[in-house]
PDB file of C-alpha atoms and ligand atoms in Angstrom:
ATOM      1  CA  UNK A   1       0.000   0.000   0.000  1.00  0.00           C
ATOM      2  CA  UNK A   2       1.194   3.364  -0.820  1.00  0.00           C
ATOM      3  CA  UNK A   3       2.011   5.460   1.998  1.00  0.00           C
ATOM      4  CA  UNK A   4       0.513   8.534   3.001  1.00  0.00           C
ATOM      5  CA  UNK A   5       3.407  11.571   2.834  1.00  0.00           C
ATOM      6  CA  UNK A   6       2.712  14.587   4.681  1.00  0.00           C
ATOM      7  CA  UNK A   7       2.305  17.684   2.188  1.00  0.00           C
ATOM      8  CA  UNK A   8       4.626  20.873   2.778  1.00  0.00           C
ATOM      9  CA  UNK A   9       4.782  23.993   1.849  1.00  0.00           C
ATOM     10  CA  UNK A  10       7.767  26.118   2.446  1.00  0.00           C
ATOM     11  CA  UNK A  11       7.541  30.022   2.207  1.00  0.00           C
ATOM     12  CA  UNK A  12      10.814  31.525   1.335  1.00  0.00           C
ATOM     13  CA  UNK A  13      12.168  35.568   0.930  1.00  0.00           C
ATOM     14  CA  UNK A  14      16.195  34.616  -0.127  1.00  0.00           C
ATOM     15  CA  UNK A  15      18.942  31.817  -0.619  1.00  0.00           C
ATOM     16  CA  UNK A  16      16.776  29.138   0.327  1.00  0.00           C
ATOM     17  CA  UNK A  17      19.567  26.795   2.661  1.00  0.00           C
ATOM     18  CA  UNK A  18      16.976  25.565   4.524  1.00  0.00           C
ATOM     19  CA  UNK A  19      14.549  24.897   2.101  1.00  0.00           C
ATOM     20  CA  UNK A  20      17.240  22.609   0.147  1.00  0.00           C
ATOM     21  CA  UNK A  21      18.407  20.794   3.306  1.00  0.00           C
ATOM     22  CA  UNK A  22      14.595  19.944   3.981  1.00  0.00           C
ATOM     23  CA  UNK A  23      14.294  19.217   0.045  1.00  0.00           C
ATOM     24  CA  UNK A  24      17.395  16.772   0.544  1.00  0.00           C
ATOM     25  CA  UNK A  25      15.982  15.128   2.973  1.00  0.00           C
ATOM     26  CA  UNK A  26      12.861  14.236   1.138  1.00  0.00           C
ATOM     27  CA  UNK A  27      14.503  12.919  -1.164  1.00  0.00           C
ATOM     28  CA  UNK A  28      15.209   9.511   0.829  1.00  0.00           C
ATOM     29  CA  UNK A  29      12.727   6.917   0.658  1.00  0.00           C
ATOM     30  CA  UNK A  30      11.647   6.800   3.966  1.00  0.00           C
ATOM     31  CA  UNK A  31      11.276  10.084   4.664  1.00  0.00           C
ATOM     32  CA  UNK A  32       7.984  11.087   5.653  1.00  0.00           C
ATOM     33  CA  UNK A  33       6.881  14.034   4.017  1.00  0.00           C
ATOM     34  CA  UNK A  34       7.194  15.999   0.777  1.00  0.00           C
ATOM     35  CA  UNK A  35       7.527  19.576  -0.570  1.00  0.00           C
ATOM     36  CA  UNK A  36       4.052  20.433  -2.242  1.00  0.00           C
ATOM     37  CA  UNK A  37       4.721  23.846  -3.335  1.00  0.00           C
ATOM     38  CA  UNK A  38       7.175  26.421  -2.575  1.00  0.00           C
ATOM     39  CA  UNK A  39       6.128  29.950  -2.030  1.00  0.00           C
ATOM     40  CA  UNK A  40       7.940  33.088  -1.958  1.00  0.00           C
ATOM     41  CA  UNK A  41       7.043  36.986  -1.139  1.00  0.00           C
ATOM     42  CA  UNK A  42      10.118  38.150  -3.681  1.00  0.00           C
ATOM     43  CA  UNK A  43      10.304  36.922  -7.424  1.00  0.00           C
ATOM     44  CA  UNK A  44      14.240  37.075  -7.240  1.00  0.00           C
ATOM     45  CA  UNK A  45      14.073  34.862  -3.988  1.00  0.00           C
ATOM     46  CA  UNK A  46      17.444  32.433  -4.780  1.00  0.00           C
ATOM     47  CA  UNK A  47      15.598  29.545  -3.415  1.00  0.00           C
ATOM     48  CA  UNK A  48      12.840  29.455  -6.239  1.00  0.00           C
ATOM     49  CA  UNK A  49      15.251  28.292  -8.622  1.00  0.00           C
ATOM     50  CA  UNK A  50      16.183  25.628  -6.403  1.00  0.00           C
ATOM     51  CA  UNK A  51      12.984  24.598  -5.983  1.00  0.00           C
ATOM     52  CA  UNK A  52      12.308  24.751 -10.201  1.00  0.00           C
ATOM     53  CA  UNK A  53      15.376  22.576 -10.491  1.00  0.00           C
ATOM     54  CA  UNK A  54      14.013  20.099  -8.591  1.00  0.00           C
ATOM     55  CA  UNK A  55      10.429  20.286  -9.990  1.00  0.00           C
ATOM     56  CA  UNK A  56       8.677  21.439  -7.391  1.00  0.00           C
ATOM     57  CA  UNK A  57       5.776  23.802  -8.088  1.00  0.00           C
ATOM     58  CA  UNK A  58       6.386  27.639  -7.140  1.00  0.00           C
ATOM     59  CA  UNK A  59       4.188  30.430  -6.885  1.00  0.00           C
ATOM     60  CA  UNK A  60       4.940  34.128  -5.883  1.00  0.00           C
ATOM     61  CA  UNK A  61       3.414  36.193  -3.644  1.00  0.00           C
ATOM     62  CA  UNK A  62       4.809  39.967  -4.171  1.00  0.00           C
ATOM     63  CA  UNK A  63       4.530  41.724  -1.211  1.00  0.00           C
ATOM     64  CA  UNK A  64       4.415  45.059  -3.275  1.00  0.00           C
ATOM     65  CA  UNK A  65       1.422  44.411  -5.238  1.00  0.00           C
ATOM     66  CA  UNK A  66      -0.834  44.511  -2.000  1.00  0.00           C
ATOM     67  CA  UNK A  67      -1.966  47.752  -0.442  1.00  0.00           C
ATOM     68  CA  UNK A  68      -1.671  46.438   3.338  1.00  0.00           C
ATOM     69  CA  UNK A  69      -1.415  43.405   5.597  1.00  0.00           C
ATOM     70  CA  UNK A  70      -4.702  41.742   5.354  1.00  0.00           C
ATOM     71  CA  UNK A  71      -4.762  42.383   2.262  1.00  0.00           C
ATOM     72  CA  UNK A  72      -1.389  41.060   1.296  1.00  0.00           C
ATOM     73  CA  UNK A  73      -1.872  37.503   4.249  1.00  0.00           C
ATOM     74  CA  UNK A  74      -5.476  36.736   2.415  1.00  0.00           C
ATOM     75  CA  UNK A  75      -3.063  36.522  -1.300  1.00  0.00           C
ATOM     76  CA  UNK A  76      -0.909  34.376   1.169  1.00  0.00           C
ATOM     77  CA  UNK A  77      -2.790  31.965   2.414  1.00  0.00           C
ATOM     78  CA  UNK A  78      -4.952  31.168  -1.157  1.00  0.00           C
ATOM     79  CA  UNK A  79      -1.458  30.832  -2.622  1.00  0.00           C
ATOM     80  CA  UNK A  80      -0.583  28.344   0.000  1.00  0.00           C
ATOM     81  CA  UNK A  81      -4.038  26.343   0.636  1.00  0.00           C
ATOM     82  CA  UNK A  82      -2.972  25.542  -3.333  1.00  0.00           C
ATOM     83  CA  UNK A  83      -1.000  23.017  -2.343  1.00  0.00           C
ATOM     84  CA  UNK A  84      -3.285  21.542   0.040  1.00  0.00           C
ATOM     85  CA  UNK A  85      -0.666  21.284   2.717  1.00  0.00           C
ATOM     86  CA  UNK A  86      -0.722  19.700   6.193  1.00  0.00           C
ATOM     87  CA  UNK A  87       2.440  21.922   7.166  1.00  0.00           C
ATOM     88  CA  UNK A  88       3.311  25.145   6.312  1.00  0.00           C
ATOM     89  CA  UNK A  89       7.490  25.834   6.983  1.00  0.00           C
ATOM     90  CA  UNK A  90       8.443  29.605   7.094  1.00  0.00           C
ATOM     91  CA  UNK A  91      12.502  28.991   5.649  1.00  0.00           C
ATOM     92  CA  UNK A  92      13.740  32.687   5.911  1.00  0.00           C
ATOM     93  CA  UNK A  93      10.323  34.281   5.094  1.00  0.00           C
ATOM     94  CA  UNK A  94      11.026  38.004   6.112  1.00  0.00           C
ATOM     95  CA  UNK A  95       7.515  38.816   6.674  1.00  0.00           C
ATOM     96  CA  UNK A  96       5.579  39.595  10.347  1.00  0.00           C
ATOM     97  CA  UNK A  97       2.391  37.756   9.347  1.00  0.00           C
ATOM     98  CA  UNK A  98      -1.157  38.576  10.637  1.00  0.00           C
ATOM     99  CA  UNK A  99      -3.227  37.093  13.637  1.00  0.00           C
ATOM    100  CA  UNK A 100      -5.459  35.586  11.074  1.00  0.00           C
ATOM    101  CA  UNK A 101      -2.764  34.111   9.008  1.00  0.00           C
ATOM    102  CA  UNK A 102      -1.785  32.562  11.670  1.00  0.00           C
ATOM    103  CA  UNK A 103      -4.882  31.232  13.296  1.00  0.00           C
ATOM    104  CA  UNK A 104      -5.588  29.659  10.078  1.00  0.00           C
ATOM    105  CA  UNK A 105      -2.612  27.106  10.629  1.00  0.00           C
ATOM    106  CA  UNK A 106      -2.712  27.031  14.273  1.00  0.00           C
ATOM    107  CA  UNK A 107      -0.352  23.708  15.481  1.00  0.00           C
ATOM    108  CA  UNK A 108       0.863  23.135  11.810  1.00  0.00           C
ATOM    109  CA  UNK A 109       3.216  26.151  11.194  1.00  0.00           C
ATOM    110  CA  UNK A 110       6.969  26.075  12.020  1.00  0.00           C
ATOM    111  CA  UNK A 111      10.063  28.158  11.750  1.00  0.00           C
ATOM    112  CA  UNK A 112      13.202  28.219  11.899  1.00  0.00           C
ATOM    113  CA  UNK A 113      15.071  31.434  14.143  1.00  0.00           C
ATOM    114  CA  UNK A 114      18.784  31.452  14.112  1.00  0.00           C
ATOM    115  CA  UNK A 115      19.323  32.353  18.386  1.00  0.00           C
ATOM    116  CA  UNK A 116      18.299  29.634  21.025  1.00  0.00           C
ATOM    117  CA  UNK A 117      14.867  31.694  22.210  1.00  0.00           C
ATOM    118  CA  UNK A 118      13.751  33.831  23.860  1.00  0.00           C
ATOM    119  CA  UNK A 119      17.062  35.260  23.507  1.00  0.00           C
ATOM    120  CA  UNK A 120      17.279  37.363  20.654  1.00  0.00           C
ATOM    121  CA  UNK A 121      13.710  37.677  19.346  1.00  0.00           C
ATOM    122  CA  UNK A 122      14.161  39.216  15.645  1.00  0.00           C
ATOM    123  CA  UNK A 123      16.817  40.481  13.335  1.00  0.00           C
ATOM    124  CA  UNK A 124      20.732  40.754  13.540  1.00  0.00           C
ATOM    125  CA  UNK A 125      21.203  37.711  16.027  1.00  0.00           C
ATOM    126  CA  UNK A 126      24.552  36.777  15.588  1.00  0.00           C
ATOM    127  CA  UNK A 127      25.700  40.418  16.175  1.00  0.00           C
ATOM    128  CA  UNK A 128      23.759  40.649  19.250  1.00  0.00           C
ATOM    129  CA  UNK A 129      24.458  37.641  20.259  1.00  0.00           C
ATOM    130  CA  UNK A 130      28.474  38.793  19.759  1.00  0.00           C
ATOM    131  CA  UNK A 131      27.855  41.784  21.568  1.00  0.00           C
ATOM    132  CA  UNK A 132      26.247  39.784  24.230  1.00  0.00           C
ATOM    133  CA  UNK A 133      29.115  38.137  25.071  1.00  0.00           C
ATOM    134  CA  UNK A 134      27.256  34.790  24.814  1.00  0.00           C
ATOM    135  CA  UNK A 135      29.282  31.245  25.109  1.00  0.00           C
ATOM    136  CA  UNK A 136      26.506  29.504  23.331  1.00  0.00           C
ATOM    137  CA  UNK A 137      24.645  30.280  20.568  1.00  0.00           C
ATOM    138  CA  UNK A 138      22.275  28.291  18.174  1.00  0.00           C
ATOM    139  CA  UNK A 139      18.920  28.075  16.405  1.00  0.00           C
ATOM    140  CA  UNK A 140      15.529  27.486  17.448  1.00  0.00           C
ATOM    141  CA  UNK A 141      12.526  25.435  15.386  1.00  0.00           C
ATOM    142  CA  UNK A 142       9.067  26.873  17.059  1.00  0.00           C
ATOM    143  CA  UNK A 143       5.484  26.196  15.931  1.00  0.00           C
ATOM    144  CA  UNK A 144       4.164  29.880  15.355  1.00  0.00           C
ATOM    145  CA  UNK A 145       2.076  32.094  17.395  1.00  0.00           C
ATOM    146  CA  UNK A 146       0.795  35.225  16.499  1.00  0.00           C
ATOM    147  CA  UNK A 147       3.720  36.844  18.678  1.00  0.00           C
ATOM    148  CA  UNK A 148       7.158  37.553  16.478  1.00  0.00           C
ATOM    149  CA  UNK A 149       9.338  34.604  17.184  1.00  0.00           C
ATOM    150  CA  UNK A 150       7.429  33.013  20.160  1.00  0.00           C
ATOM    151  CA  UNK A 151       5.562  29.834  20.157  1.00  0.00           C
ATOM    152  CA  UNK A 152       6.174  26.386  21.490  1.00  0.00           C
ATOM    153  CA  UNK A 153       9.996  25.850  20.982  1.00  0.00           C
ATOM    154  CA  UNK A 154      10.284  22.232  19.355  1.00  0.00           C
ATOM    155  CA  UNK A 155      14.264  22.009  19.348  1.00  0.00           C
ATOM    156  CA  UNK A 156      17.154  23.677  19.480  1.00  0.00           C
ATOM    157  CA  UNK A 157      20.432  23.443  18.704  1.00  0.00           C
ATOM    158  CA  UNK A 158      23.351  24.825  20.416  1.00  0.00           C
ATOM    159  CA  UNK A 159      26.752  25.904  19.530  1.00  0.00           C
ATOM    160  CA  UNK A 160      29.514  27.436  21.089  1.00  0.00           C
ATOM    161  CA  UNK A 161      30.945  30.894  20.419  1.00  0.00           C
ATOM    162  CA  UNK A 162      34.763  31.056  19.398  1.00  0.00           C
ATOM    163  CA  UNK A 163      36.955  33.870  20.670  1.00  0.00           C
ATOM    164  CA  UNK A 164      37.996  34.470  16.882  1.00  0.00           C
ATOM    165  CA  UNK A 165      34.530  34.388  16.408  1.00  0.00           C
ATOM    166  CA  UNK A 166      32.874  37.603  13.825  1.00  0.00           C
ATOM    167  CA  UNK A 167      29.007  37.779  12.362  1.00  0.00           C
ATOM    168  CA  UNK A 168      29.779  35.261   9.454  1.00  0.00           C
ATOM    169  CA  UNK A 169      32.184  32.767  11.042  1.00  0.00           C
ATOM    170  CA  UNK A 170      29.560  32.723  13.775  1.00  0.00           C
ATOM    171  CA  UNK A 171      26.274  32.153  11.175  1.00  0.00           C
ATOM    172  CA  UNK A 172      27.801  29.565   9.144  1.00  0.00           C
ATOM    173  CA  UNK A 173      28.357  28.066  12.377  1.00  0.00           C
ATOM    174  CA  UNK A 174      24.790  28.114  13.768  1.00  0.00           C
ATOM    175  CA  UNK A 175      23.784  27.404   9.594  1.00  0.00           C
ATOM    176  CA  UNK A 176      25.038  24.300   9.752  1.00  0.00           C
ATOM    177  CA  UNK A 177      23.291  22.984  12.575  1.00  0.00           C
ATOM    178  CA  UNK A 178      20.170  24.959  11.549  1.00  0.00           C
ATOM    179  CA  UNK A 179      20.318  22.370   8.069  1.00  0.00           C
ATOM    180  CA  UNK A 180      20.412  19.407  10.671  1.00  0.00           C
ATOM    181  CA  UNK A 181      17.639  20.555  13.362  1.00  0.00           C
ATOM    182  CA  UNK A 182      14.677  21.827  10.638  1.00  0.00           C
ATOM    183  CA  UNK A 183      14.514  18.507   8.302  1.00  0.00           C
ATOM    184  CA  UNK A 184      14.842  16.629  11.549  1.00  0.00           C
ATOM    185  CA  UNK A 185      11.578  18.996  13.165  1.00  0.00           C
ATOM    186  CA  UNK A 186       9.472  18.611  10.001  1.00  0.00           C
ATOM    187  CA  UNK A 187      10.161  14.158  10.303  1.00  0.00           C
ATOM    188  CA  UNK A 188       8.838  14.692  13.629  1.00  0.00           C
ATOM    189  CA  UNK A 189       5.750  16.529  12.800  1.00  0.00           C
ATOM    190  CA  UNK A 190       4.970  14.203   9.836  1.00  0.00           C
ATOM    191  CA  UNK A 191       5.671  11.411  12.027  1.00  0.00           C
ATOM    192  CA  UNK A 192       2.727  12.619  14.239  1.00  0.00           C
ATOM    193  CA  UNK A 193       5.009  12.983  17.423  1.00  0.00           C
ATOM    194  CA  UNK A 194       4.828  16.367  18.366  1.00  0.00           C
ATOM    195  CA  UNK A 195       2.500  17.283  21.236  1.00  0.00           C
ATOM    196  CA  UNK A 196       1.928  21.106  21.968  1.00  0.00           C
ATOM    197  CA  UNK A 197       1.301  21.190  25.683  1.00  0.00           C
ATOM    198  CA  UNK A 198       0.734  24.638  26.588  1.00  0.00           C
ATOM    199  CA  UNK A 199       4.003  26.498  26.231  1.00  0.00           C
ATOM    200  CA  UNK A 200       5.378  23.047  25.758  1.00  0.00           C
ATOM    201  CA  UNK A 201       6.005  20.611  23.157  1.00  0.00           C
ATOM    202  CA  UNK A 202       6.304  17.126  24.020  1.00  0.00           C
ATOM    203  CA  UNK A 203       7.926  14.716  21.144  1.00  0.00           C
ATOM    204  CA  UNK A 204       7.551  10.716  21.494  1.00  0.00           C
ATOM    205  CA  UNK A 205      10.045   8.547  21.752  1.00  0.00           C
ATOM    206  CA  UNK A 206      12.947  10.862  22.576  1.00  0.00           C
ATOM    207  CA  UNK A 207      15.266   9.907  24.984  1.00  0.00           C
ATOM    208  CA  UNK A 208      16.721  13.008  27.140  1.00  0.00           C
ATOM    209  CA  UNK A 209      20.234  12.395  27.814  1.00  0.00           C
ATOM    210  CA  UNK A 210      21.905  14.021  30.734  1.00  0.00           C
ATOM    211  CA  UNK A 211      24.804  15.520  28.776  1.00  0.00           C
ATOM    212  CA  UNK A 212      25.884  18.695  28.872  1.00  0.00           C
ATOM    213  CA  UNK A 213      26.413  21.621  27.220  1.00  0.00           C
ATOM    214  CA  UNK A 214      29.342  23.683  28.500  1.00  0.00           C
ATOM    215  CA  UNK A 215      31.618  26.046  26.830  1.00  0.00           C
ATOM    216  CA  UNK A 216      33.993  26.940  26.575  1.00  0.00           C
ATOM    217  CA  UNK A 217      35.390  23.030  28.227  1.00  0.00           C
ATOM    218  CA  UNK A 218      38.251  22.781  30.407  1.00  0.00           C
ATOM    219  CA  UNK A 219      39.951  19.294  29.777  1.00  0.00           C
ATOM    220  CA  UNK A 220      39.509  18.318  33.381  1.00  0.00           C
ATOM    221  CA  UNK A 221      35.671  18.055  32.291  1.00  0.00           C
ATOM    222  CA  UNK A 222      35.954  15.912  29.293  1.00  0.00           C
TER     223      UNK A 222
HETATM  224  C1  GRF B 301      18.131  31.307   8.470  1.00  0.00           C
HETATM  225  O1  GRF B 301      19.213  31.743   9.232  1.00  0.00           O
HETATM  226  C2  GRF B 301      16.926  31.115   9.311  1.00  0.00           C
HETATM  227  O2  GRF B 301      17.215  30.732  10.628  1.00  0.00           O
HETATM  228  C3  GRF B 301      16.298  32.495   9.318  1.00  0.00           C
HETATM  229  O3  GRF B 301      16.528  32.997   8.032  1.00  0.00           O
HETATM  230  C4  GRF B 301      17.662  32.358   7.475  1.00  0.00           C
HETATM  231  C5  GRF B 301      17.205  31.749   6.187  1.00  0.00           C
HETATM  232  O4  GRF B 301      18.273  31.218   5.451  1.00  0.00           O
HETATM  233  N1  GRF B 301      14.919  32.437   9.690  1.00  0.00           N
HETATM  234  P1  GRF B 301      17.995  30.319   4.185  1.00  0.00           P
HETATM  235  O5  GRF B 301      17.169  31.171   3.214  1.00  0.00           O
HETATM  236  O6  GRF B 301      17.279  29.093   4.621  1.00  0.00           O
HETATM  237  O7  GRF B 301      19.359  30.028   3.609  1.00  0.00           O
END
């Protein structure tokens, strides 16, 4: 019997590394889900042509063509309901989306945010999170509330911050972890193990381990 995959739809503004590490991933076997449509808010969005190249259907959304938020969220969300989806994955999509947008896929709409929250809610968080002084630093997948990078917090990923450390060694740092944690986030949700308790999710069948994460490590520890 053919097996059920769960549909996504990935909204995109820019290059799009996120989108292809989730489109990578789908294209194992066993991987649960699939990329129903890709949409984007800016025609030259890199990450359309990724998408084209790998035959997925694209649409575009421009954000300039609509004379205010409603407006522009209603375009949105009949662009996206396209593709029938059963998860909608915001991948870089530079946009602060309505209430209504959002109640309309209330527990199945995730993003990615490149600082562990609630630190550094928002833009320019590898700066901030240099300026901080922070020893660890990482990215966040969340299920999305009407509240700017809140919402149940479904993993993270740490790293730690190098003294040599500036804005770019520091992102492709986080980057590369962020291409591990958001394909692993969407297997979950297709797998039908993530639980939103409140300000909580649960997943099933992970095991917490007790190790942990300190930086930077003094030998004696290891
Ligand atoms: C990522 O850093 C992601 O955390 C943030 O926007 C960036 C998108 O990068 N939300 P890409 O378009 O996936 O390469």
């Amino acid at each position: 019997m053919a097996v059920v995959k769960t549909r996504c739809v990935i909204l995109i503004s820019g290059r799009g590394s996120n989108l292809s590490a989730i489109l990578k991933a789908t294209q194992s076997p066993d991987y649960p889900a699939v990329i129903a449509g890709v949409v984007a808010n800016r025609a030259e969005a890199a990450g359309l042509q990724l998408a084209r190249d790998a035959g997925i259907p694209v649409s575009v959304v421009p954000n300039g063509d609509y004379a205010d938020r409603p407006s522009y969220d209603l375009a949105l969300q009949t662009a996206v309901d396209a593709y029938a989806p059963n998860l909608v994955v915001l991948a870089g999509f530079m946009r602060i989306l309505t209430p209504a947008f959002v109640a309309h896929y209330a527990g199945r709409m995730m993003n990615i945010h490149p600082s562990l929250l609630p630190a550094f809610t928002g833009l320019r968080t590898h700066e901030r999170a240099l300026d901080a002084g922070v020893r660890l630093h990482g990215c966040t997948v969340h299920f999305v509330t009407a509240e700017l990078d809140h919402g149940p917090i479904i993993a993270q990923a740490a790293v730690s911050v190098h003294d040599g450390d500036d804005v770019a060694s520091l992102a492709a740092r986080v980057l590369k972890v962020e291409h591990q944690l958001y394909p692993m986030a969407v297997r979950w949700f297709a797998e039908g193990r993530l639980h939103i308790d409140g300000a909580r999710v649960r997943v099933d069948g992970i095991t917490h381990d007790t190790l942990p994460l300190i930086s930077p490590v003094l030998e004696s520890f290891l």
